[in-house]
Short mmCIF file of C-alpha atoms in Angstrom, two decimals:
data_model
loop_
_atom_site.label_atom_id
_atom_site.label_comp_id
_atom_site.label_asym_id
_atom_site.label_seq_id
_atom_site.Cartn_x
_atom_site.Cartn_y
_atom_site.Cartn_z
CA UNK A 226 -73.75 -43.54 64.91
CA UNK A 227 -71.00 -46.10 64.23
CA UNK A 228 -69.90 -46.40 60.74
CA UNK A 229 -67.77 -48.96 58.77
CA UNK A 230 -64.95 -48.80 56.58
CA UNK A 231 -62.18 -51.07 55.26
CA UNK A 232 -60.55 -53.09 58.12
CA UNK A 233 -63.77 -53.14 60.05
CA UNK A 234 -65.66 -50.78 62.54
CA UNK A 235 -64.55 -47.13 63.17
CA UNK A 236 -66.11 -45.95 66.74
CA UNK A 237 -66.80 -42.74 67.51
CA UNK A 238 -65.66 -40.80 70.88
CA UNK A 239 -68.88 -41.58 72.47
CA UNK A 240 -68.38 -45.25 72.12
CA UNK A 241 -65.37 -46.07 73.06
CA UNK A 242 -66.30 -50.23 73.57
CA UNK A 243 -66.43 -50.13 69.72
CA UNK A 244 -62.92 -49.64 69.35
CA UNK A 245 -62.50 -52.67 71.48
CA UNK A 246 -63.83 -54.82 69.20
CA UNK A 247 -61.67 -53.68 66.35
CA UNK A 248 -59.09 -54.63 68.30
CA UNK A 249 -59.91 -57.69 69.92
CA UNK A 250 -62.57 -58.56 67.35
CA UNK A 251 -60.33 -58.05 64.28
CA UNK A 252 -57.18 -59.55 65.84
CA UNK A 253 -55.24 -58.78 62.68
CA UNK A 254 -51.68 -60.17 63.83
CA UNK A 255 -54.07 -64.18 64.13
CA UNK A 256 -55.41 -63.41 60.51
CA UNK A 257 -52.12 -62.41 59.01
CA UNK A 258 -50.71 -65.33 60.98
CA UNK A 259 -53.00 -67.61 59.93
CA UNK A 260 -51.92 -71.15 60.03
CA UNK A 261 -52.00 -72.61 56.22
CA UNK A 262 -51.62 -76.33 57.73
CA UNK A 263 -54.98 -78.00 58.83
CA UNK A 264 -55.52 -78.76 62.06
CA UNK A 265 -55.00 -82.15 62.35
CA UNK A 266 -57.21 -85.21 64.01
CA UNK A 267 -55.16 -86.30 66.80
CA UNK A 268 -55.26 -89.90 68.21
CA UNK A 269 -55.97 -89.65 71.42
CA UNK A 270 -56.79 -91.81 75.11
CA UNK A 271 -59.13 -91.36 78.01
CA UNK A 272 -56.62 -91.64 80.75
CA UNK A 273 -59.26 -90.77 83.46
CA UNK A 274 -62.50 -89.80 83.86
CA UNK A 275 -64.37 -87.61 86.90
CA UNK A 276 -68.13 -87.94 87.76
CA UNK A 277 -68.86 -84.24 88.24
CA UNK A 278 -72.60 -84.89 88.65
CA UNK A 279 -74.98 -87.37 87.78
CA UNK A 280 -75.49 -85.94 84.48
CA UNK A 281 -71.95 -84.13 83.87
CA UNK A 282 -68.62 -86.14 83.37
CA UNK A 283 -65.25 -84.69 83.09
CA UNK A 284 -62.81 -86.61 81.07
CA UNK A 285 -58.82 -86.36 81.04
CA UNK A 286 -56.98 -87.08 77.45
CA UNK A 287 -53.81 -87.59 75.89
CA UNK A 288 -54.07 -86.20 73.03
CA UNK A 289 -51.13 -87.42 71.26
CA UNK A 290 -49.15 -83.92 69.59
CA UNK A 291 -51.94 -81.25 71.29
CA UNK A 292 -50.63 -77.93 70.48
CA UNK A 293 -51.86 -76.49 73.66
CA UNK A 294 -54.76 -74.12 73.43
CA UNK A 295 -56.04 -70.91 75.09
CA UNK A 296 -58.56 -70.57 77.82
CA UNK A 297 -62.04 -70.48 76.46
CA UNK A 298 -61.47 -72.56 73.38
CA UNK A 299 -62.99 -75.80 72.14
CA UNK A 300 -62.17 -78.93 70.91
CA UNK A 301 -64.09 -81.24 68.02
CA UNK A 302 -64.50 -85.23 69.10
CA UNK A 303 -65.28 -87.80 66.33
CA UNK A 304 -65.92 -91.20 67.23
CA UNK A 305 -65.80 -93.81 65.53
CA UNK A 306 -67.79 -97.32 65.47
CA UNK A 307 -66.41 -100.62 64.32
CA UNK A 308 -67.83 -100.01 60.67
CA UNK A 309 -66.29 -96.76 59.98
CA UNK A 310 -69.71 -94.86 60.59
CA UNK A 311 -67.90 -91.76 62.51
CA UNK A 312 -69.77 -88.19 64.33
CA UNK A 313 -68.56 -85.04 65.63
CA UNK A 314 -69.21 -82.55 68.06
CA UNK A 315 -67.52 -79.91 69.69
CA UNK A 316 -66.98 -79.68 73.77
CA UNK A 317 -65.74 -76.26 75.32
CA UNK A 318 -61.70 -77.40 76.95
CA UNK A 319 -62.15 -77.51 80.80
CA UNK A 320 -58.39 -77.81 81.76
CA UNK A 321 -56.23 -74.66 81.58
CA UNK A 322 -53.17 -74.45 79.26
CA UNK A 323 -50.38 -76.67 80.37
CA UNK A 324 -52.40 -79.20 82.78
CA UNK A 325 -53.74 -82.02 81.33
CA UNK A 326 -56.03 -81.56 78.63
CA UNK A 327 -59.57 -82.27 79.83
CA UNK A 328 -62.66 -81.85 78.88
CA UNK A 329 -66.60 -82.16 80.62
CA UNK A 330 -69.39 -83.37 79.16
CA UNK A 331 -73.03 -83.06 80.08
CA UNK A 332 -75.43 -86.16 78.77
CA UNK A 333 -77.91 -84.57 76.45
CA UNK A 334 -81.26 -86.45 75.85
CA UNK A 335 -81.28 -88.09 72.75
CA UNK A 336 -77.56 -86.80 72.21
CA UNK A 337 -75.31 -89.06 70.23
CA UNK A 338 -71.99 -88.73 70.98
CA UNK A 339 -71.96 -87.03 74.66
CA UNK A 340 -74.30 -90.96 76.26
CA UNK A 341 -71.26 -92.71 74.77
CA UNK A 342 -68.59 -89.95 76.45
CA UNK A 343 -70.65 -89.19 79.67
CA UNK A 344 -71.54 -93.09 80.22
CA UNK A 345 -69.38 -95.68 77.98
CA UNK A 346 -65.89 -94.57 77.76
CA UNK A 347 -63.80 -95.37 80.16
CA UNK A 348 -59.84 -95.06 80.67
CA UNK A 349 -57.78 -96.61 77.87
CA UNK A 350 -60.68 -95.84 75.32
CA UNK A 351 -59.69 -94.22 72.09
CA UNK A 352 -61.19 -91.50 69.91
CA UNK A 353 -59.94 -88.50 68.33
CA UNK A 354 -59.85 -85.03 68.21
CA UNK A 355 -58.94 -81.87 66.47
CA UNK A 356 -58.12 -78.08 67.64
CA UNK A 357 -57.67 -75.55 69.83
CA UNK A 358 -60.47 -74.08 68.01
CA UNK A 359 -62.30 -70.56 68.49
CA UNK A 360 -60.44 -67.11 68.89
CA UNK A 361 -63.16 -65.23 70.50
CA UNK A 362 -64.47 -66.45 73.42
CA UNK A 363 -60.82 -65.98 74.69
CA UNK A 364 -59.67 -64.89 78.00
CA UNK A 365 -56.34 -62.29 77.70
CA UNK A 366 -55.50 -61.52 81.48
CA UNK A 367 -54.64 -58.27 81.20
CA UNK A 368 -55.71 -56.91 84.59
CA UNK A 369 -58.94 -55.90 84.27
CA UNK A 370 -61.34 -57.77 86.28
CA UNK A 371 -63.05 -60.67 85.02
CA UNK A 372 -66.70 -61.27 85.11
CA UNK A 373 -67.91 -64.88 84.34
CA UNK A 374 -71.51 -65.99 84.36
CA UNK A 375 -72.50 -69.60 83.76
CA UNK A 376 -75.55 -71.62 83.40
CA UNK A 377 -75.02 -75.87 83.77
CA UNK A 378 -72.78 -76.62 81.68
CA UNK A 379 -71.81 -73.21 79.89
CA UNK A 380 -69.82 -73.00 83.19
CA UNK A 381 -66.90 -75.08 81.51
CA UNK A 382 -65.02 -73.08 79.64
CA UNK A 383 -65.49 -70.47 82.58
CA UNK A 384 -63.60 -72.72 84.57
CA UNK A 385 -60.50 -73.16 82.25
CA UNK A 386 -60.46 -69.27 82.60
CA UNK A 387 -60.49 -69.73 86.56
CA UNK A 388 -57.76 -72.63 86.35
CA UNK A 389 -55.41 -70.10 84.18
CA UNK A 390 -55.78 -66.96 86.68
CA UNK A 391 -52.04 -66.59 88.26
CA UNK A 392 -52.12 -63.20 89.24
CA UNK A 393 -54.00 -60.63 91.27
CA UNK A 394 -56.78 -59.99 88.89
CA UNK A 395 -60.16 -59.75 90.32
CA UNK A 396 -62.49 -62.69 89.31
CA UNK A 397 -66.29 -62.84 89.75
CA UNK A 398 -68.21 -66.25 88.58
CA UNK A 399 -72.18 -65.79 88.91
CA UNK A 400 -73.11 -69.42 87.97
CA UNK A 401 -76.63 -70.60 87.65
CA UNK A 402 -77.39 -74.29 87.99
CA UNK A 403 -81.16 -76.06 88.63
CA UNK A 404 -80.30 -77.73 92.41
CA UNK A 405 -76.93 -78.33 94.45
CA UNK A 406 -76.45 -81.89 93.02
CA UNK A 407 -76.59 -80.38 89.31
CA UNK A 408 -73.16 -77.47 90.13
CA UNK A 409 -70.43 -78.98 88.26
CA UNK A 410 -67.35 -78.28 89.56
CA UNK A 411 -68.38 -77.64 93.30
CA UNK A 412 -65.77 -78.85 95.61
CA UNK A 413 -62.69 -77.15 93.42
CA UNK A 414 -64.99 -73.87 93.66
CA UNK A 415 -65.29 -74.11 97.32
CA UNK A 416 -61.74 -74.87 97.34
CA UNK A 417 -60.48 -71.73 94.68
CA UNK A 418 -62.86 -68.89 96.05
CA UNK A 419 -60.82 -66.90 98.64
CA UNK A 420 -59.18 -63.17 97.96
CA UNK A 421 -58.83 -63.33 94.14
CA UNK A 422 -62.08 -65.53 93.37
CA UNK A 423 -65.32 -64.82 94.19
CA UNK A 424 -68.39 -67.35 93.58
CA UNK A 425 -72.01 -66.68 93.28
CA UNK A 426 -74.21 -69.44 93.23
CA UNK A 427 -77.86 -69.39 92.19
CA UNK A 428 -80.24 -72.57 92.11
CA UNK A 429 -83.07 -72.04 90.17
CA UNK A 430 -85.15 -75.38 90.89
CA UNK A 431 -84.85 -76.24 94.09
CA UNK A 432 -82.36 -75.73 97.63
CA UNK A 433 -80.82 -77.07 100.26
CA UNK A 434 -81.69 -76.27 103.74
CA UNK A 435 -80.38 -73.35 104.89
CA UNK A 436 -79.00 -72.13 101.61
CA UNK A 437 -77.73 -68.92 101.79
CA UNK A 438 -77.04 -68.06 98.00
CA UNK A 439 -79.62 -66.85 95.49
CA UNK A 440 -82.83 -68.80 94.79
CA UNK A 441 -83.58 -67.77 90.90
CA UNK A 442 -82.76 -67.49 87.23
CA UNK A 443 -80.79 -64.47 86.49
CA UNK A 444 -82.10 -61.35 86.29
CA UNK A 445 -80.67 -57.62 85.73
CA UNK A 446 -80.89 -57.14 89.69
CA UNK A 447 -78.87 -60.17 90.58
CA UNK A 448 -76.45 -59.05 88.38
CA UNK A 449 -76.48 -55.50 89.78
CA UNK A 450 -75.59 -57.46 93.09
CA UNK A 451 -72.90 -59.15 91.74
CA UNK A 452 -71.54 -57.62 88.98
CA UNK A 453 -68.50 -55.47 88.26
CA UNK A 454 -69.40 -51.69 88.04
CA UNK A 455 -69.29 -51.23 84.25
CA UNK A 456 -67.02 -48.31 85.02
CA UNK A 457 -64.57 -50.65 86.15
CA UNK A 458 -64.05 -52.11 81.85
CA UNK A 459 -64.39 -55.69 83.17
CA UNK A 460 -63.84 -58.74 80.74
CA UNK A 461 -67.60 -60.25 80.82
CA UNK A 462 -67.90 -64.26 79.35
CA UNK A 463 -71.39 -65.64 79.26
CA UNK A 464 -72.21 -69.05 78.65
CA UNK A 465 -75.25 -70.92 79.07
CA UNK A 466 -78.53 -72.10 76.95
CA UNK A 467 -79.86 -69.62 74.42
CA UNK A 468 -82.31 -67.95 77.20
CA UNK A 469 -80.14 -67.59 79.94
CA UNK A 470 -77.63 -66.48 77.60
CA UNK A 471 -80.23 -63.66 76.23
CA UNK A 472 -80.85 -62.83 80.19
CA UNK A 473 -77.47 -62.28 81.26
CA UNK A 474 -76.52 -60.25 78.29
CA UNK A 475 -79.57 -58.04 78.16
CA UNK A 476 -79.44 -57.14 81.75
CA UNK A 477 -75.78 -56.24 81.84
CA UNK A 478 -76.55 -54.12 78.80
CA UNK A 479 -79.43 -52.30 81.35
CA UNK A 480 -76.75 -52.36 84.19
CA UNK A 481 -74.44 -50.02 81.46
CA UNK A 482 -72.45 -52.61 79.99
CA UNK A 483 -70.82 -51.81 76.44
CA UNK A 484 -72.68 -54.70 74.54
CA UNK A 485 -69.39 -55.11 72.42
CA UNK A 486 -67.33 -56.33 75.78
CA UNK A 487 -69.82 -59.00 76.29
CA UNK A 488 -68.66 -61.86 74.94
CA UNK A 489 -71.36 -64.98 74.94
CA UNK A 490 -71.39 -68.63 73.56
CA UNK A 491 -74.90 -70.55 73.72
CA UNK A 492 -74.47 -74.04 73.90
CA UNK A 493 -76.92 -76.91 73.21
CA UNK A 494 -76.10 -76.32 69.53
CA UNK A 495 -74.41 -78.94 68.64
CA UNK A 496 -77.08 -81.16 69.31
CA UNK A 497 -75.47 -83.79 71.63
CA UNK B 123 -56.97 -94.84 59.85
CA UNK B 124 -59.30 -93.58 62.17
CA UNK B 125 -58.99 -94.80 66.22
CA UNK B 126 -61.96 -97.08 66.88
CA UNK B 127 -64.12 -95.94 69.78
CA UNK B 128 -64.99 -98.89 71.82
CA UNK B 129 -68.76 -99.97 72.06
CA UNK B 130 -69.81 -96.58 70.20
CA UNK B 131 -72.82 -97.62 67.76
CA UNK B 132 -73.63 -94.24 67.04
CA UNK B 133 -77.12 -93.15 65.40
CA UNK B 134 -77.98 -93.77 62.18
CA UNK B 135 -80.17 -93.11 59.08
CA UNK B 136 -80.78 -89.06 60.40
CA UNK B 137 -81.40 -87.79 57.03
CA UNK B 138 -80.18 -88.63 53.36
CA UNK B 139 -76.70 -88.51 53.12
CA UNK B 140 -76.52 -86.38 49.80
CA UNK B 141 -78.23 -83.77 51.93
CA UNK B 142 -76.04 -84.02 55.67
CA UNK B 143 -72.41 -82.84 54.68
CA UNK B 144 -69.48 -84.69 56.12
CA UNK B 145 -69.17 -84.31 59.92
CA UNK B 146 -73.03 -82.55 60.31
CA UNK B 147 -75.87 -84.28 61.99
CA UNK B 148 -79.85 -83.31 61.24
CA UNK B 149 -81.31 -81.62 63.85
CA UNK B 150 -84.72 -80.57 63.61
CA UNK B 151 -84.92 -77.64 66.24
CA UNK B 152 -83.17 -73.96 65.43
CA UNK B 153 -80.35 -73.81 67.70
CA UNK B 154 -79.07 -70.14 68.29
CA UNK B 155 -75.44 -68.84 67.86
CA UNK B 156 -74.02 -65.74 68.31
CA UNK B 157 -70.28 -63.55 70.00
CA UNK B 158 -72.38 -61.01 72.03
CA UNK B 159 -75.77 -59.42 73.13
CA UNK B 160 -78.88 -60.09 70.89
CA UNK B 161 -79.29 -56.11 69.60
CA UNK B 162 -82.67 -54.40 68.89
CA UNK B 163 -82.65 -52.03 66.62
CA UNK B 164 -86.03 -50.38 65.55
CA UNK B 165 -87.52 -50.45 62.48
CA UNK B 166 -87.80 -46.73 61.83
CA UNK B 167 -84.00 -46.81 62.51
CA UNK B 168 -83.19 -49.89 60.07
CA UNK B 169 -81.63 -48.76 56.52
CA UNK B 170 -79.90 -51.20 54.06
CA UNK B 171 -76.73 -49.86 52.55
CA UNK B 172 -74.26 -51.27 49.77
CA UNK B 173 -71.09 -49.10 49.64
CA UNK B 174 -69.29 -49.35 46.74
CA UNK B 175 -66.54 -47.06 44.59
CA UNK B 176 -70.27 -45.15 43.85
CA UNK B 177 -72.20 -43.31 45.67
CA UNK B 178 -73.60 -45.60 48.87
CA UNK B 179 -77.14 -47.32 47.53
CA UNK B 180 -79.86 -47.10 50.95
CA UNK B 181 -83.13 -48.29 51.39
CA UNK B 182 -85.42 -47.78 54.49
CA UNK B 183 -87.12 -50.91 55.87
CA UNK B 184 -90.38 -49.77 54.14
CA UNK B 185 -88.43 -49.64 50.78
CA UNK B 186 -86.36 -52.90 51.44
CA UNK B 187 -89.90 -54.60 52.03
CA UNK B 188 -90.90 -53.12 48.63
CA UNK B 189 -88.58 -54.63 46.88
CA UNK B 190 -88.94 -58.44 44.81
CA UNK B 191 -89.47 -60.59 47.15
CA UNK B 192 -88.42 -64.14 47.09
CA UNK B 193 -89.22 -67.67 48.72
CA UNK B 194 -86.61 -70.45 49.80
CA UNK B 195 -86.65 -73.72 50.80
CA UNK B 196 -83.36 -74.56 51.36
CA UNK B 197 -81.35 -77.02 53.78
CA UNK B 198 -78.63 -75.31 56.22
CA UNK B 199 -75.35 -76.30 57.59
CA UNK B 200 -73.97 -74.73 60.96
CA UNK B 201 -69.95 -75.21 61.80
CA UNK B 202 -70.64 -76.39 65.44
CA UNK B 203 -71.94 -79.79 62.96
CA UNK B 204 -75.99 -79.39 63.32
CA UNK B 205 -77.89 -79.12 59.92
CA UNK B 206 -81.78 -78.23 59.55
CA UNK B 207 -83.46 -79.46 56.46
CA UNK B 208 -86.02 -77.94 54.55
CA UNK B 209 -85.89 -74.11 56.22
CA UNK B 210 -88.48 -71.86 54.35
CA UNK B 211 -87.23 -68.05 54.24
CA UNK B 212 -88.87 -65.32 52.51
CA UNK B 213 -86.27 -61.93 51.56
CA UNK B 214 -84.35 -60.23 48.72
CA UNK B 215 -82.24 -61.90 46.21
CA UNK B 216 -78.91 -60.23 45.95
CA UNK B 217 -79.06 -60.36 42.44
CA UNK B 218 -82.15 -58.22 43.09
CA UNK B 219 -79.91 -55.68 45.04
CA UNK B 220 -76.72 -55.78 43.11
CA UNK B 221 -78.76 -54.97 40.05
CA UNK B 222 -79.11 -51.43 41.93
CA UNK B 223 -75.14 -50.62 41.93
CA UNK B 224 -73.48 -50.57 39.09
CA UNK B 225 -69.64 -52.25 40.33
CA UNK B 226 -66.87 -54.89 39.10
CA UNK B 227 -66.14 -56.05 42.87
CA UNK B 228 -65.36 -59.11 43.23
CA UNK B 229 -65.87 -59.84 46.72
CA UNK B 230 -68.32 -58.13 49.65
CA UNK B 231 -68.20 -57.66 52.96
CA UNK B 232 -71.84 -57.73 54.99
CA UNK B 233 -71.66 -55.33 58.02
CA UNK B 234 -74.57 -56.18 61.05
CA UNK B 235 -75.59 -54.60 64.21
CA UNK B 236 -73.73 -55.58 66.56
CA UNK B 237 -70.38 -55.20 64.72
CA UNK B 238 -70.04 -58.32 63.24
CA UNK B 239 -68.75 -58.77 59.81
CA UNK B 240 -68.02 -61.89 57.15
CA UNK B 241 -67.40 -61.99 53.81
CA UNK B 242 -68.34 -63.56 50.38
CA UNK B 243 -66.74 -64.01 46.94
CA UNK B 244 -69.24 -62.31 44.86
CA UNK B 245 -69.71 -65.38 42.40
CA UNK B 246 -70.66 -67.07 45.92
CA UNK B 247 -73.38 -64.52 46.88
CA UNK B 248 -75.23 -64.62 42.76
CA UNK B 249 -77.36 -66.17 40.52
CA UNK B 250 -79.75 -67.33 43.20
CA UNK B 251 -77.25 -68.23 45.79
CA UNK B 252 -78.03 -65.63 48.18
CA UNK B 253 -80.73 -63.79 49.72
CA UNK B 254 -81.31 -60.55 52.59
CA UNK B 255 -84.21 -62.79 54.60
CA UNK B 256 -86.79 -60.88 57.12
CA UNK B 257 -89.17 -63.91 56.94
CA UNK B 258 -89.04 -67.34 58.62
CA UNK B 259 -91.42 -70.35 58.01
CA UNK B 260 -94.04 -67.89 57.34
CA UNK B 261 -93.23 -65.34 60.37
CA UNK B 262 -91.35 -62.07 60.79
CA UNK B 263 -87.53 -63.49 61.19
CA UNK B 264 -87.19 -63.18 65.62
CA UNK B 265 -84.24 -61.30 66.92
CA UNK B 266 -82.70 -63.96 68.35
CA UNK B 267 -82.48 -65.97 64.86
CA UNK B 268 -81.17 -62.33 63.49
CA UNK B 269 -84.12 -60.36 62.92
CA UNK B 270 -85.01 -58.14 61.45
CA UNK B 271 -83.31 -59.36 58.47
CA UNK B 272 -80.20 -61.51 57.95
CA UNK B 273 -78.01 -62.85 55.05
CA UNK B 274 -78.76 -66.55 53.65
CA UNK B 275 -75.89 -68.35 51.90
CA UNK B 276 -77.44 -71.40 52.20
CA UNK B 277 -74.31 -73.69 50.64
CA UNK B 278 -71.72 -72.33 53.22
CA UNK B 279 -71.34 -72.80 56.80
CA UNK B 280 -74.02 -71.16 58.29
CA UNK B 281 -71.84 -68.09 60.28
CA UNK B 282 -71.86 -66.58 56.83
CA UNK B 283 -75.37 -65.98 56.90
CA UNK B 284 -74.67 -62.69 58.95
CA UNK B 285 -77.57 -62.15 61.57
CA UNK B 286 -78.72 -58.51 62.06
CA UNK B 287 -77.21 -57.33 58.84
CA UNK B 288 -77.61 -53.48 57.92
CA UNK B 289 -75.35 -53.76 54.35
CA UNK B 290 -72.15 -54.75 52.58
CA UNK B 291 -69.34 -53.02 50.83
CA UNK B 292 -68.32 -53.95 47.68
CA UNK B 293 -64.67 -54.61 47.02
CA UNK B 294 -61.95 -55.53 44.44
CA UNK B 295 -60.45 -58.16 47.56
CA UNK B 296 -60.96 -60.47 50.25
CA UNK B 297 -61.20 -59.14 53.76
CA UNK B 298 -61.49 -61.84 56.74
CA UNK B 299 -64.47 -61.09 58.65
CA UNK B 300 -65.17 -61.56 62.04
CA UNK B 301 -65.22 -65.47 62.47
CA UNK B 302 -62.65 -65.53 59.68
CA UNK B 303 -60.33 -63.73 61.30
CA UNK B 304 -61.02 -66.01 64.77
CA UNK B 305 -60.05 -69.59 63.39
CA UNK B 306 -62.28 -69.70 60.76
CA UNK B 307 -62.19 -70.81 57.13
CA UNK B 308 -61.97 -68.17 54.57
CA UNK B 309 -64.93 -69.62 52.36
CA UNK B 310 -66.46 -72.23 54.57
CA UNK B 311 -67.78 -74.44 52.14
CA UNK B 312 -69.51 -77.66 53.92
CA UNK B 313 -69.06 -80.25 51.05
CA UNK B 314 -65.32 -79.84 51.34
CA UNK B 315 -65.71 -79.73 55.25
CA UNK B 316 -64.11 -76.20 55.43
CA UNK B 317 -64.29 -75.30 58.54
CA UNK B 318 -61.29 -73.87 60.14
CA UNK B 319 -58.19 -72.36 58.60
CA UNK B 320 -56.34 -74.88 56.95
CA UNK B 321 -58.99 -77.10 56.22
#
């Protein structure tokens, strides 16, 4: 049995994913360090924009004093109309640290601020935004392989951990999308996957003819497929909708995975 | 002053505005949030424990469920900017379970399944400003929404309402918790927008 104590969560022998979390859970040295200034709303431009698919839009900004951020985290957008009415939401950053800072946007029904990113701003626009935010869903490369699973959209900040890789880790991306038209990202995936990078596609709605990939929503087999060996410690990111989400983390749990090196973020929460 | 976004109207009138917090919206489904795996512990396995200078206080699920029970409407504010309105939860007050230690701690610190920790300024967490929930608009609380029981500090961002919690420990400081030692505010207090460190 795990037990607590001051400074967070003591792990026994038998566990020994526990004491990863103290350590990359508790990150001690970013709490100590913590910044004591606010994170500031940048002004910043649309300086290009990239039809990913017809529901998905990436846009490129220069974000005027951008303190650079870490692969995985997020960004918050507010807009604001002509009578000072303003909204927020948060979008995961595609691009990886140092390239320009990008970020992709899927059009959610009834969504308020992604119709006006995905369909109405255009290059020269202005809005602003505030981070790097998030020191969780974080990719360290530190030589262990890397396991990434997305689902639409929740394959974003996947990517800006793909677009960082430099060295010879090993990199798996199982990424679920509904058809071929709906995989963000496709041609640059095509293009990256080689030695280093290996991509597993799955379409869950419908195919192509003659596609050769996997034909359904994730399940603990598919993952046995495609997954690390547990043995091998990989880094594991999820990110998806709340079910798939539940589906990829439950069955890497069955496959032997510690639950504490999953790391997950469900998006559709901000509510468009 | 604030960049104008070109041609964005935005959406108005989603709730009353003493009731959405600066930078929320109202949504009116139950989005989910968590770091890691949704866990399952059994019932027959659950215990509630509050550590403190004393001897550790524990109840078994049976006994928590004995204990005064409560109902709450109350309206809910998640960091990633969603708010619900109106959530009914049924659970124990902590003023109901702090009346079983005898401390002078000032602050806690709720430990869940999972591993996940935050933590509260006691003079956030009492006088009816907190609860230990296992019951959801008239159901068991689901996993996935951190059943079997979770905190409720309804007037802070809603990652302080620790999903899957099994107890806190009483102390004389504060102690970042998980979140708050990841980029996130110490208190997390909506109405002043406290979000991230700094704010």
């Amino acid at each position: 049995m795990p037990t607590w104590r001051r400074g967070g969560f003591a792990a026994t022998p038998s566990k020994p994913g526990l004491e990863e979390l103290t350590a990359a859970g508790n990150e001690p040295m970013h709490a100590a360090s913590a910044p004591l200034t606010r994170l500031l709303w940048l002004v910043t431009e649309v300086t290009g924009t990239v039809e990913e698919t017809p529901r998905v839009r990436t846009l490129l900004l220069d974000a005027h004093g951008w303190p650079g951020h870490r692969p995985g985290q997020h960004l918050d957008v507010r807009l604001t109309a002509e009578d000072g009415y303003q909204a927020e939401r948060s979008y995961s950053i595609a691009s990886a640290p140092g390239e320009q800072l990008a970020i992709t946007v899927e059009r959610l029904a009834n969504g308020e601020v992604s119709p006006y990113l995905v369909d109405e701003a255009r290059e020269g626009d202005g809005f602003e935004v505030r981070g790097p935010i998030g020191g969780y869903f974080v990719w360290e490369d530190d030589g262990r392989p890397l396991f990434l699973v997305g689902g639409g959209s929740g394959v974003v900040p996947l990517m800006a951990m793909i677009r960082s890789a430099s060295g010879p880790t090993p990199i798996r991306l199982l990424y679920s999308s509904r058809t071929r038209d709906d995989v963000i990202y496709r041609e640059e995936l095509d293009a990256r996957a080689g030695e280093g990078l290996k991509v597993f596609h799955t379409l869950t709605r419908a195919q192509p003819p003659g596609w050769t990939g996997y034909a359904r929503r994730i399940d603990a087999e598919l993952l046995r497929e495609v997954a690390f060996p547990a043995a091998e410690r990989p880094h594991v990111f999820v990110c998806g909708s709340t079910r798939f989400v539940d589906a990829a983390a439950d069955g890497l749990v069955t496959l032997g995975y510690e639950p504490e090196s999953i790391k997950t973020e469900r998006f559709g929460a901000t509510g468009g | 002053m604030p960049v104008i976004s070109r041609g964005f109207r935005g959406r108005r009138g989603e709730g009353p505005s003493d009731r959405i917090p600066p930078g929320q919206h109202r949504v009116d489904d139950f989005p989910v949030l968590s770091a890691g795996p949704t866990p399952h512990t059994p019932l027959e396995q659950w215990t509630f424990t509050i550590e403190s200078g004393a001897e550790p206080v524990t109840w078994t699920w049976d006994e928590f469920r004995a204990l005064p029970r409560e109902e709450v409407t109350v309206d809910i504010h998640c960091v990633t900017k969603w708010s619900k309105l109106d959530t009914v939860w049924e659970g124990v007050s902590l003023d109901t379970l702090l009346g079983h230690v005898e401390h002078d701690a000032s602050y806690l610190v709720a430990f869940c399944d999972g591993g996940y920790t935050t933590n509260l300024p006691l003079e956030h967490v009492t006088d009816g400003k907190a609860w230990v929930a296992y019951g959801y608009d008239g159901e068991p609380l689901e996993p996935e929404h951190g059943g079997p029981a979770r905190l409720l500090v309804p007037h802070l961002y809603f990652w302080k309402s620790a999903k899957w919690i099994r107890g806190f420990r009483l102390q004389d400081e504060d102690e970042p918790g998980f979140w708050e030692s990841n980029g996130y505010h110490l208190l997390g207090d909506p109405w002043q927008e406290q979000r991230y460190w700094g704010d």
